CSV table of C-alpha atoms in Angstrom, one decimal:
chain,number,residue,atom,x,y,z
A,1,MET,CA,-66.4,-187.4,-30.4
A,2,THR,CA,-66.0,-184.0,-28.7
A,3,GLN,CA,-69.4,-182.6,-27.7
A,4,PRO,CA,-69.9,-178.8,-27.8
A,5,HIS,CA,-70.5,-179.0,-24.0
A,6,ASP,CA,-67.0,-180.7,-23.5
A,7,HIS,CA,-65.5,-177.9,-25.5
A,8,ILE,CA,-67.0,-175.2,-23.2
A,9,VAL,CA,-66.0,-177.1,-20.1
A,10,LYS,CA,-62.4,-177.5,-21.4
A,11,SER,CA,-61.9,-173.9,-22.2
A,12,TYR,CA,-63.4,-173.0,-18.8
A,13,ASP,CA,-60.8,-175.2,-17.3
A,14,ASP,CA,-58.1,-173.6,-19.4
A,15,GLU,CA,-59.1,-170.2,-18.0
A,16,ARG,CA,-58.9,-171.6,-14.5
A,17,GLN,CA,-55.4,-173.0,-15.1
A,18,ARG,CA,-54.4,-169.6,-16.5
A,19,LEU,CA,-55.7,-167.9,-13.4
A,20,LEU,CA,-53.9,-170.3,-11.1
A,21,GLY,CA,-50.7,-169.8,-13.1
A,22,GLU,CA,-51.0,-166.0,-12.8
A,23,ILE,CA,-51.5,-166.2,-9.1
A,24,LEU,CA,-48.5,-168.5,-8.6
A,25,ARG,CA,-46.4,-166.3,-10.7
A,26,MET,CA,-47.5,-163.3,-8.7
A,27,GLY,CA,-46.7,-165.2,-5.5
A,28,GLU,CA,-43.2,-166.2,-6.7
A,29,MET,CA,-42.6,-162.5,-7.6
A,30,ALA,CA,-43.6,-161.4,-4.1
A,31,ALA,CA,-41.4,-164.1,-2.5
A,32,SER,CA,-38.4,-163.0,-4.6
A,33,GLN,CA,-39.0,-159.4,-3.9
A,34,LEU,CA,-39.0,-160.2,-0.2
A,35,GLU,CA,-35.7,-162.1,-0.5
A,36,ALA,CA,-34.2,-159.3,-2.5
A,37,ALA,CA,-35.4,-156.8,0.2
A,38,LEU,CA,-33.7,-158.8,2.9
A,39,ASP,CA,-30.5,-158.9,0.9
A,40,VAL,CA,-30.6,-155.2,0.3
A,41,VAL,CA,-30.8,-154.6,4.1
A,42,GLU,CA,-27.6,-156.6,4.6
A,43,ARG,CA,-25.7,-155.1,1.7
A,44,ARG,CA,-26.9,-151.6,2.3
A,45,ASP,CA,-27.5,-151.1,-1.4
A,46,ASP,CA,-29.7,-148.2,-2.1
A,47,LYS,CA,-29.8,-148.7,-5.8
A,48,ALA,CA,-31.0,-152.3,-5.5
A,49,ALA,CA,-33.6,-151.1,-3.0
A,50,GLY,CA,-34.9,-148.7,-5.7
A,51,ARG,CA,-35.3,-151.5,-8.1
A,52,ILE,CA,-37.3,-153.6,-5.6
A,53,ILE,CA,-39.6,-150.6,-5.0
A,54,ASP,CA,-40.1,-150.2,-8.8
A,55,ASN,CA,-40.7,-153.9,-9.3
A,56,ASP,CA,-43.7,-153.8,-7.0
A,57,GLU,CA,-45.7,-152.3,-9.8
A,58,ALA,CA,-45.5,-155.5,-11.8
A,59,ILE,CA,-47.2,-157.4,-8.9
A,60,ASP,CA,-49.9,-154.7,-8.7
A,61,ALA,CA,-50.4,-155.1,-12.5
A,62,LEU,CA,-50.7,-158.8,-12.1
A,63,GLU,CA,-53.3,-158.4,-9.4
A,64,LYS,CA,-55.4,-156.4,-11.9
A,65,GLU,CA,-55.0,-159.1,-14.5
A,66,VAL,CA,-56.3,-161.7,-12.0
A,67,SER,CA,-59.3,-159.5,-11.2
A,68,HIS,CA,-60.1,-159.4,-14.9
A,69,ASP,CA,-59.8,-163.1,-15.3
A,70,VAL,CA,-61.9,-163.6,-12.3
A,71,MET,CA,-64.6,-161.4,-13.9
A,72,LYS,CA,-64.4,-163.3,-17.1
A,73,LEU,CA,-64.9,-166.6,-15.2
A,74,ALA,CA,-67.7,-165.3,-13.1
A,75,LEU,CA,-69.5,-164.1,-16.2
A,76,ARG,CA,-69.9,-167.7,-17.3
A,77,GLY,CA,-72.2,-168.4,-14.3
A,78,PRO,CA,-70.0,-170.9,-12.5
A,79,MET,CA,-71.2,-173.6,-10.1
A,80,ALA,CA,-70.8,-173.3,-6.3
A,81,ARG,CA,-67.4,-175.2,-6.1
A,82,ASP,CA,-66.0,-173.1,-9.0
A,83,LEU,CA,-67.2,-169.9,-7.3
A,84,ARG,CA,-65.4,-170.8,-4.1
A,85,GLU,CA,-62.3,-171.2,-6.3
A,86,ILE,CA,-62.9,-167.8,-7.8
A,87,LEU,CA,-63.4,-166.1,-4.5
A,88,ALA,CA,-60.3,-167.7,-3.1
A,89,ALA,CA,-58.3,-166.6,-6.2
A,90,LEU,CA,-59.4,-163.0,-5.6
A,91,ARG,CA,-58.4,-163.1,-1.9
A,92,VAL,CA,-55.2,-165.0,-2.4
A,93,SER,CA,-54.1,-162.5,-5.0
A,94,ALA,CA,-55.0,-159.6,-2.7
A,95,ASP,CA,-52.8,-161.2,0.0
A,96,ILE,CA,-49.9,-161.6,-2.4
A,97,GLU,CA,-50.2,-158.0,-3.4
A,98,ARG,CA,-49.9,-157.0,0.2
A,99,ILE,CA,-46.8,-159.2,0.7
A,100,GLY,CA,-45.3,-157.4,-2.3
A,101,ASP,CA,-46.1,-154.1,-0.6
A,102,TYR,CA,-44.3,-155.2,2.6
A,103,ALA,CA,-41.3,-156.3,0.5
A,104,ALA,CA,-41.2,-152.8,-1.1
A,105,ASN,CA,-41.6,-151.2,2.3
A,106,VAL,CA,-38.6,-153.2,3.8
A,107,ALA,CA,-36.6,-152.0,0.8
A,108,LYS,CA,-37.7,-148.4,1.3
A,109,ARG,CA,-36.8,-148.4,4.9
A,110,SER,CA,-33.4,-150.0,4.2
A,111,THR,CA,-32.4,-146.8,2.3
A,112,ALA,CA,-33.4,-144.8,5.4
A,113,LEU,CA,-31.4,-147.2,7.5
A,114,ASN,CA,-28.3,-146.6,5.4
A,115,GLN,CA,-28.2,-143.0,6.6
A,116,SER,CA,-26.9,-144.3,10.0
A,117,PRO,CA,-24.0,-146.6,10.8
A,118,PRO,CA,-24.8,-150.4,10.5
A,119,LEU,CA,-26.7,-152.0,13.4
A,120,PRO,CA,-26.1,-155.6,14.7
A,121,HIS,CA,-29.9,-156.2,14.7
A,122,THR,CA,-30.2,-156.5,11.0
A,123,ARG,CA,-29.1,-160.1,11.7
A,124,GLY,CA,-32.2,-160.9,13.7
A,125,LEU,CA,-34.3,-159.1,11.0
A,126,ASN,CA,-32.8,-161.4,8.4
A,127,VAL,CA,-33.7,-164.6,10.4
A,128,LEU,CA,-37.3,-163.3,10.8
A,129,GLY,CA,-37.4,-162.4,7.1
A,130,ARG,CA,-36.1,-165.8,5.9
A,131,LEU,CA,-38.8,-167.5,7.9
A,132,ALA,CA,-41.4,-165.2,6.4
A,133,VAL,CA,-40.2,-166.0,2.9
A,134,SER,CA,-40.4,-169.8,3.6
A,135,GLN,CA,-43.9,-169.4,4.9
A,136,VAL,CA,-44.9,-167.6,1.6
A,137,ARG,CA,-43.2,-170.3,-0.5
A,138,ASP,CA,-44.8,-173.1,1.4
A,139,VAL,CA,-48.3,-171.7,1.3
A,140,LEU,CA,-48.0,-171.1,-2.4
A,141,GLU,CA,-47.0,-174.7,-2.8
A,142,ALA,CA,-50.0,-175.8,-0.8
A,143,TYR,CA,-52.2,-173.6,-3.0
A,144,ARG,CA,-50.8,-175.2,-6.1
A,145,GLY,CA,-51.5,-178.6,-4.8
A,146,ASN,CA,-54.9,-177.8,-3.2
A,147,ASP,CA,-53.3,-179.2,0.0
A,148,ALA,CA,-55.3,-178.2,3.1
A,149,GLU,CA,-53.0,-180.1,5.5
A,150,ALA,CA,-49.9,-178.4,4.2
A,151,ALA,CA,-51.7,-175.1,4.5
A,152,GLN,CA,-52.6,-175.9,8.1
A,153,ARG,CA,-48.9,-176.5,8.8
A,154,VAL,CA,-48.0,-173.0,7.5
A,155,ARG,CA,-50.8,-171.6,9.7
A,156,ASP,CA,-49.4,-173.3,12.8
A,157,ARG,CA,-45.8,-172.2,12.1
A,158,ASP,CA,-47.0,-168.5,12.2
A,159,ALA,CA,-46.7,-168.7,16.0
A,160,GLU,CA,-42.9,-169.2,15.6
A,161,LEU,CA,-42.7,-166.1,13.4
A,162,ASP,CA,-44.6,-164.1,16.0
A,163,ALA,CA,-42.3,-165.3,18.8
A,164,LEU,CA,-39.2,-164.3,16.8
A,165,TYR,CA,-40.8,-160.9,16.1
A,166,THR,CA,-41.6,-160.3,19.8
A,167,GLY,CA,-38.0,-161.2,20.7
A,168,LEU,CA,-36.5,-158.8,18.2
A,169,PHE,CA,-39.0,-156.1,19.2
A,170,ARG,CA,-37.9,-156.3,22.8
A,171,GLU,CA,-34.2,-156.4,21.9
A,172,LEU,CA,-34.6,-153.3,19.8
A,173,LEU,CA,-36.4,-151.4,22.6
A,174,THR,CA,-33.6,-152.2,25.0
A,175,TYR,CA,-31.0,-151.0,22.6
A,176,MET,CA,-32.9,-147.8,22.0
A,177,MET,CA,-32.9,-147.1,25.7
A,178,GLU,CA,-29.2,-147.7,26.0
A,179,ASP,CA,-28.2,-145.5,23.1
A,180,ALA,CA,-30.4,-142.6,22.1
A,181,ARG,CA,-28.5,-142.2,18.8
A,182,SER,CA,-29.9,-145.6,17.8
A,183,ILE,CA,-33.5,-144.5,18.1
A,184,THR,CA,-34.1,-143.4,14.6
A,185,PRO,CA,-32.5,-146.4,12.8
A,186,CYS,CA,-34.1,-148.8,15.4
A,187,THR,CA,-37.5,-147.3,14.7
A,188,HIS,CA,-37.1,-148.2,11.1
A,189,LEU,CA,-36.0,-151.7,12.1
A,190,LEU,CA,-39.1,-152.0,14.3
A,191,PHE,CA,-41.4,-151.2,11.4
A,192,MET,CA,-39.4,-153.5,9.1
A,193,ALA,CA,-39.9,-156.3,11.7
A,194,LYS,CA,-43.6,-155.5,11.9
A,195,ASN,CA,-43.8,-155.7,8.1
A,196,LEU,CA,-42.3,-159.2,8.1
A,197,GLU,CA,-44.6,-160.3,10.9
A,198,ARG,CA,-47.5,-159.0,8.7
A,199,VAL,CA,-46.2,-161.0,5.8
A,200,GLY,CA,-46.6,-164.1,8.0
A,201,ASP,CA,-50.2,-163.0,8.7
A,202,HIS,CA,-50.9,-162.8,5.0
A,203,ALA,CA,-49.4,-166.3,4.5
A,204,THR,CA,-51.8,-167.4,7.2
A,205,ASN,CA,-54.7,-165.8,5.4
A,206,ILE,CA,-53.8,-167.6,2.2
A,207,ALA,CA,-53.6,-170.9,4.2
A,208,GLU,CA,-57.1,-170.2,5.6
A,209,ASN,CA,-58.4,-169.6,2.0
A,210,ILE,CA,-56.9,-173.0,0.9
A,211,TRP,CA,-58.8,-174.6,3.8
A,212,PHE,CA,-62.0,-172.9,2.7
A,213,LEU,CA,-61.3,-174.0,-0.8
A,214,VAL,CA,-60.9,-177.6,0.1
A,215,HIS,CA,-63.4,-177.9,3.0
A,216,GLY,CA,-66.0,-175.2,2.3
A,217,ASP,CA,-67.1,-173.4,5.3
A,218,ASP,CA,-66.2,-176.1,7.8
A,219,ALA,CA,-64.7,-174.5,10.9
A,220,LEU,CA,-60.9,-174.2,10.9
A,221,PRO,CA,-59.0,-176.1,13.5
A,222,PRO,CA,-58.0,-173.9,16.5
A,223,ARG,CA,-54.7,-172.2,16.3
A,224,GLU,CA,-52.4,-170.6,18.9
A,225,LYS,CA,-51.7,-166.9,18.3
A,226,ARG,CA,-48.8,-165.3,20.0
A,227,ASP,CA,-48.4,-161.6,19.2
A,228,GLU,CA,-47.4,-160.3,22.6
A,229,THR,CA,-45.9,-157.0,21.4
A,230,ASN,CA,-48.9,-155.0,22.6
A,231,THR,CA,-48.2,-156.0,26.1
A,232,VAL,CA,-44.5,-155.2,26.0
A,233,SER,CA,-43.9,-153.2,29.2
B,1,MET,CA,-99.0,-157.4,-15.0
B,2,THR,CA,-95.8,-158.7,-13.3
B,3,GLN,CA,-93.8,-161.0,-15.6
B,4,PRO,CA,-91.7,-163.8,-14.2
B,5,HIS,CA,-88.7,-162.1,-15.6
B,6,ASP,CA,-89.5,-158.9,-13.8
B,7,HIS,CA,-89.8,-160.9,-10.6
B,8,ILE,CA,-86.3,-162.3,-11.0
B,9,VAL,CA,-84.9,-158.9,-11.9
B,10,LYS,CA,-86.5,-157.3,-8.8
B,11,SER,CA,-85.3,-160.0,-6.4
B,12,TYR,CA,-81.8,-159.7,-7.9
B,13,ASP,CA,-82.0,-156.0,-7.1
B,14,ASP,CA,-83.2,-156.7,-3.6
B,15,GLU,CA,-80.2,-158.9,-3.1
B,16,ARG,CA,-77.9,-156.0,-4.3
B,17,GLN,CA,-79.6,-153.6,-1.9
B,18,ARG,CA,-79.1,-156.0,0.9
B,19,LEU,CA,-75.5,-156.3,0.0
B,20,LEU,CA,-75.0,-152.6,-0.1
B,21,GLY,CA,-76.8,-152.3,3.3
B,22,GLU,CA,-74.5,-154.9,4.8
B,23,ILE,CA,-71.4,-153.1,3.6
B,24,LEU,CA,-72.6,-149.7,4.8
B,25,ARG,CA,-73.5,-151.2,8.2
B,26,MET,CA,-70.1,-152.8,8.3
B,27,GLY,CA,-68.5,-149.5,7.4
B,28,GLU,CA,-70.4,-147.6,10.1
B,29,MET,CA,-69.3,-150.2,12.7
B,30,ALA,CA,-65.6,-149.8,11.7
B,31,ALA,CA,-65.9,-146.0,11.9
B,32,SER,CA,-67.5,-146.2,15.3
B,33,GLN,CA,-64.9,-148.7,16.5
B,34,LEU,CA,-62.2,-146.3,15.4
B,35,GLU,CA,-63.9,-143.4,17.3
B,36,ALA,CA,-64.3,-145.5,20.4
B,37,ALA,CA,-60.6,-146.5,20.1
B,38,LEU,CA,-59.5,-142.9,20.0
B,39,ASP,CA,-61.7,-142.1,23.0
B,40,VAL,CA,-60.2,-145.0,24.9
B,41,VAL,CA,-56.7,-143.6,24.4
B,42,GLU,CA,-57.7,-140.3,25.9
B,43,ARG,CA,-59.6,-141.8,28.8
B,44,ARG,CA,-57.0,-144.5,29.5
B,45,ASP,CA,-59.9,-147.0,29.9
B,46,ASP,CA,-58.7,-150.6,29.6
B,47,LYS,CA,-62.1,-152.1,30.0
B,48,ALA,CA,-63.6,-150.2,27.2
B,49,ALA,CA,-60.5,-151.1,25.1
B,50,GLY,CA,-61.3,-154.7,25.7
B,51,ARG,CA,-64.9,-154.2,24.4
B,52,ILE,CA,-63.6,-152.7,21.2
B,53,ILE,CA,-61.2,-155.6,20.7
B,54,ASP,CA,-64.1,-158.0,21.2
B,55,ASN,CA,-66.4,-156.1,18.9
B,56,ASP,CA,-64.0,-156.6,16.0
B,57,GLU,CA,-65.4,-160.1,15.6
B,58,ALA,CA,-68.8,-158.7,14.5
B,59,ILE,CA,-67.1,-156.9,11.6
B,60,ASP,CA,-65.3,-160.0,10.6
B,61,ALA,CA,-68.6,-161.9,10.7
B,62,LEU,CA,-70.2,-159.3,8.5
B,63,GLU,CA,-67.4,-159.6,6.0
B,64,LYS,CA,-68.1,-163.3,5.8
B,65,GLU,CA,-71.8,-162.6,5.2
B,66,VAL,CA,-70.9,-160.2,2.4
B,67,SER,CA,-68.8,-162.9,0.8
B,68,HIS,CA,-71.7,-165.3,0.9
B,69,ASP,CA,-74.1,-162.8,-0.6
B,70,VAL,CA,-71.5,-162.0,-3.3
B,71,MET,CA,-71.3,-165.7,-4.1
B,72,LYS,CA,-75.1,-166.0,-4.3
B,73,LEU,CA,-75.2,-163.0,-6.7
B,74,ALA,CA,-72.4,-164.3,-8.8
B,75,LEU,CA,-74.1,-167.6,-9.2
B,76,ARG,CA,-76.9,-165.9,-11.0
B,77,GLY,CA,-74.5,-165.1,-13.9
B,78,PRO,CA,-74.5,-161.3,-13.7
B,79,MET,CA,-73.8,-158.9,-16.5
B,80,ALA,CA,-70.5,-157.0,-16.8
B,81,ARG,CA,-71.7,-153.9,-14.9
B,82,ASP,CA,-73.2,-156.0,-12.1
B,83,LEU,CA,-70.0,-158.0,-11.8
B,84,ARG,CA,-68.0,-154.8,-11.4
B,85,GLU,CA,-70.4,-154.0,-8.5
B,86,ILE,CA,-69.9,-157.4,-7.0
B,87,LEU,CA,-66.1,-157.2,-7.3
B,88,ALA,CA,-66.2,-153.7,-5.8
B,89,ALA,CA,-68.3,-155.0,-2.9
B,90,LEU,CA,-65.8,-157.7,-2.1
B,91,ARG,CA,-62.9,-155.3,-2.1
B,92,VAL,CA,-64.7,-152.6,-0.2
B,93,SER,CA,-65.7,-155.0,2.5
B,94,ALA,CA,-62.2,-156.3,2.7
B,95,ASP,CA,-60.9,-152.7,3.2
B,96,ILE,CA,-63.6,-152.1,5.9
B,97,GLU,CA,-62.5,-155.3,7.7
B,98,ARG,CA,-58.9,-154.0,7.7
B,99,ILE,CA,-60.1,-150.6,9.1
B,100,GLY,CA,-61.8,-152.6,11.9
B,101,ASP,CA,-58.6,-154.4,12.6
B,102,TYR,CA,-56.7,-151.1,12.9
B,103,ALA,CA,-59.3,-149.8,15.3
B,104,ALA,CA,-58.9,-152.9,17.5
B,105,ASN,CA,-55.1,-152.5,17.3
B,106,VAL,CA,-55.3,-148.9,18.5
B,107,ALA,CA,-57.5,-150.1,21.4
B,108,LYS,CA,-55.0,-152.9,22.1
B,109,ARG,CA,-52.0,-150.7,22.2
B,110,SER,CA,-53.9,-148.2,24.4
B,111,THR,CA,-53.9,-150.7,27.2
B,112,ALA,CA,-50.1,-151.1,26.8
B,113,LEU,CA,-49.8,-147.3,26.9
B,114,ASN,CA,-51.7,-147.2,30.1
B,115,GLN,CA,-48.8,-149.0,31.8
B,116,SER,CA,-46.8,-145.7,31.6
B,117,PRO,CA,-47.7,-142.2,32.7
B,118,PRO,CA,-49.8,-140.1,30.2
B,119,LEU,CA,-48.0,-138.6,27.3
B,120,PRO,CA,-48.8,-135.2,25.7
B,121,HIS,CA,-48.7,-136.7,22.2
B,122,THR,CA,-52.0,-138.5,22.5
B,123,ARG,CA,-53.4,-135.1,21.5
B,124,GLY,CA,-51.7,-135.3,18.1
B,125,LEU,CA,-52.8,-138.9,17.7
B,126,ASN,CA,-56.4,-137.9,18.4
B,127,VAL,CA,-56.2,-135.2,15.6
B,128,LEU,CA,-54.8,-137.7,13.2
B,129,GLY,CA,-57.5,-140.2,14.2
B,130,ARG,CA,-60.4,-137.8,13.8
B,131,LEU,CA,-59.3,-137.0,10.3
B,132,ALA,CA,-59.0,-140.8,9.6
B,133,VAL,CA,-62.6,-141.3,10.9
B,134,SER,CA,-64.0,-138.5,8.7
B,135,GLN,CA,-62.2,-140.0,5.7
B,136,VAL,CA,-63.9,-143.3,6.4
B,137,ARG,CA,-67.3,-141.7,6.9
B,138,ASP,CA,-67.0,-139.6,3.7
B,139,VAL,CA,-65.9,-142.5,1.5
B,140,LEU,CA,-68.8,-144.6,2.8
B,141,GLU,CA,-71.1,-141.8,1.9
B,142,ALA,CA,-69.6,-141.6,-1.6
B,143,TYR,CA,-70.1,-145.4,-1.9
B,144,ARG,CA,-73.7,-145.1,-0.9
B,145,GLY,CA,-74.3,-142.4,-3.5
B,146,ASN,CA,-72.1,-143.9,-6.2
B,147,ASP,CA,-70.4,-140.6,-6.2
B,148,ALA,CA,-67.0,-140.8,-8.0
B,149,GLU,CA,-66.2,-137.1,-7.5
B,150,ALA,CA,-66.8,-137.3,-3.7
B,151,ALA,CA,-64.6,-140.4,-3.7
B,152,GLN,CA,-61.9,-138.4,-5.5
B,153,ARG,CA,-62.0,-135.7,-2.9
B,154,VAL,CA,-61.4,-138.3,-0.2
B,155,ARG,CA,-58.5,-139.6,-2.2
B,156,ASP,CA,-57.0,-136.2,-2.5
B,157,ARG,CA,-57.4,-135.5,1.3
B,158,ASP,CA,-55.2,-138.5,2.1
B,159,ALA,CA,-52.1,-136.3,1.6
B,160,GLU,CA,-53.2,-134.2,4.5
B,161,LEU,CA,-53.4,-137.3,6.7
B,162,ASP,CA,-50.0,-138.4,5.5
B,163,ALA,CA,-48.5,-135.0,6.4
B,164,LEU,CA,-50.1,-135.1,9.9
B,165,TYR,CA,-48.7,-138.5,10.4
B,166,THR,CA,-45.2,-137.5,9.3
B,167,GLY,CA,-45.3,-134.5,11.7
B,168,LEU,CA,-46.4,-136.7,14.6
B,169,PHE,CA,-43.8,-139.3,13.7
B,170,ARG,CA,-41.0,-136.8,13.9
B,171,GLU,CA,-42.3,-135.3,17.1
B,172,LEU,CA,-42.3,-138.7,18.8
B,173,LEU,CA,-38.8,-139.5,17.6
B,174,THR,CA,-37.5,-136.2,19.1
B,175,TYR,CA,-39.3,-136.9,22.4
B,176,MET,CA,-37.8,-140.4,22.6
B,177,MET,CA,-34.3,-139.0,22.1
B,178,GLU,CA,-34.8,-136.5,24.9
B,179,ASP,CA,-36.2,-139.0,27.4
B,180,ALA,CA,-35.3,-142.7,27.3
B,181,ARG,CA,-38.1,-143.6,29.7
B,182,SER,CA,-40.6,-142.5,27.0
B,183,ILE,CA,-39.2,-144.9,24.4
B,184,THR,CA,-41.6,-147.8,25.2
B,185,PRO,CA,-44.8,-145.8,25.3
B,186,CYS,CA,-43.7,-143.7,22.3
B,187,THR,CA,-43.1,-146.9,20.3
B,188,HIS,CA,-46.7,-147.8,20.9
B,189,LEU,CA,-47.8,-144.3,19.8
B,190,LEU,CA,-45.7,-144.7,16.6
B,191,PHE,CA,-47.5,-147.9,15.7
B,192,MET,CA,-50.9,-146.4,16.6
B,193,ALA,CA,-50.1,-143.4,14.4
B,194,LYS,CA,-49.1,-145.8,11.6
B,195,ASN,CA,-52.4,-147.7,12.1
B,196,LEU,CA,-54.3,-144.5,11.6
B,197,GLU,CA,-52.3,-143.6,8.5
B,198,ARG,CA,-53.1,-147.0,7.1
B,199,VAL,CA,-56.8,-146.4,7.8
B,200,GLY,CA,-56.5,-143.5,5.5
B,201,ASP,CA,-54.9,-145.7,2.8
B,202,HIS,CA,-57.9,-148.1,3.0
B,203,ALA,CA,-60.3,-145.2,2.7
B,204,THR,CA,-58.3,-144.3,-0.4
B,205,ASN,CA,-58.6,-147.9,-1.7
B,206,ILE,CA,-62.4,-147.7,-1.2
B,207,ALA,CA,-62.4,-144.4,-3.1
B,208,GLU,CA,-60.5,-146.0,-6.0
B,209,ASN,CA,-63.0,-148.8,-6.1
B,210,ILE,CA,-65.9,-146.3,-6.3
B,211,TRP,CA,-64.1,-144.7,-9.3
B,212,PHE,CA,-63.7,-148.1,-10.9
B,213,LEU,CA,-67.4,-148.8,-10.2
B,214,VAL,CA,-68.5,-145.7,-11.9
B,215,HIS,CA,-66.0,-145.3,-14.7
B,216,GLY,CA,-64.9,-148.8,-15.3
B,217,ASP,CA,-61.2,-149.2,-16.0
B,218,ASP,CA,-60.7,-145.6,-17.0
B,219,ALA,CA,-57.4,-144.3,-15.6
B,220,LEU,CA,-57.7,-142.6,-12.3
B,221,PRO,CA,-56.6,-138.9,-12.1
B,222,PRO,CA,-53.1,-138.4,-10.7
B,223,ARG,CA,-52.7,-138.0,-7.0
B,224,GLU,CA,-50.1,-136.5,-4.7
B,225,LYS,CA,-48.7,-139.0,-2.2
B,226,ARG,CA,-46.7,-137.7,0.7
B,227,ASP,CA,-45.5,-140.4,3.1
B,228,GLU,CA,-42.1,-139.1,3.9
B,229,THR,CA,-41.5,-141.2,7.0
B,230,ASN,CA,-39.2,-143.6,5.2
B,231,THR,CA,-36.8,-140.7,4.6
B,232,VAL,CA,-36.8,-139.4,8.2
B,233,SER,CA,-33.1,-139.0,9.0
């Protein structure tokens, strides 16, 4: 009973499923990389840091695959709803790729950090990082389920991450003023904290793309944004 | 003598031209924003900084327009070469949008900087920034002309920008160690320098997309990458 048309539709759908699978795999890799990077900061393990840095290439390779698959899908002349999905796929994979970069960056800076004695502030960095990882995992889950409301919750929780970041930033500045020898390692910690705050921003971007996917161009609900670091005095 | 088919082809081409025009306009806005942000650092002008921050919305709005136009083009079921162009357009506009963000960020931090007495290092920041602006302008010119070789030159020059950044980074660290009161403003300068170094990375991304546009998936020539800040001891 299968019509030729059904066949085409089905295989188009297969391609879409493959694309979604690739993106989710990519996302899980980025989340794991981020977790591994946080671990490596705690354990001061340069070798493991090197592995994380190398692994980032796999995420970059996957992003290229996604672009290819997107091209193949777009060549079929998709309808408007499908095209929204395709555009979202491109953007979400670009955000995941950036999250992977930040994970590699945290790992890179951890090896620089290991050239100085341990600092108490890696604890605060870890808390910030764990929240960032859970934001990434939650937004991927929302993407898998096409769940705009879950995405919206991730977006709202970004303010928490920003507040944590601002607190850690101030703490680090105070510490640097009290002890000049801590300036170099604390500078690395500042950038690592910024990287994790940026991971949260990319999770938010993904959340906004899920909203766009589900609701089209309907305006997003307002959101509180609290990055106060630029007014730190 | 005009055939219906010719008509369709021509209007497709019109759409492409419009898309290119939008992206170039967006790029010029980002480059101007960056220049204005560098000026504002020198002149310590909070009001002008506020205008730069507000202007960033116009770039974000243009990126949305580009996405829409890309969707319209993709709905026509483009051929492989056109699709490469469309994909490149999406990516290039995303990179320009990020450059605009970095310009707004530099402006934002300049107002934080103005809460402390002037620092001599804004000079070095300015040099770094001017190079970043010229990288952006040059890569946009390469994009306009579909010039993979010019794009390649931009990509090569990124190592210069990285070296300047690394030098400024070290200089700032030394200064912070010598004078604890400079720590807060210098931290802002560190992040501003990082922003400008990132602008260079996005110019490089655009250059790589031009290469991809002209040569397809042919491997890019190797490139030297010198960001040594993560090994600063």
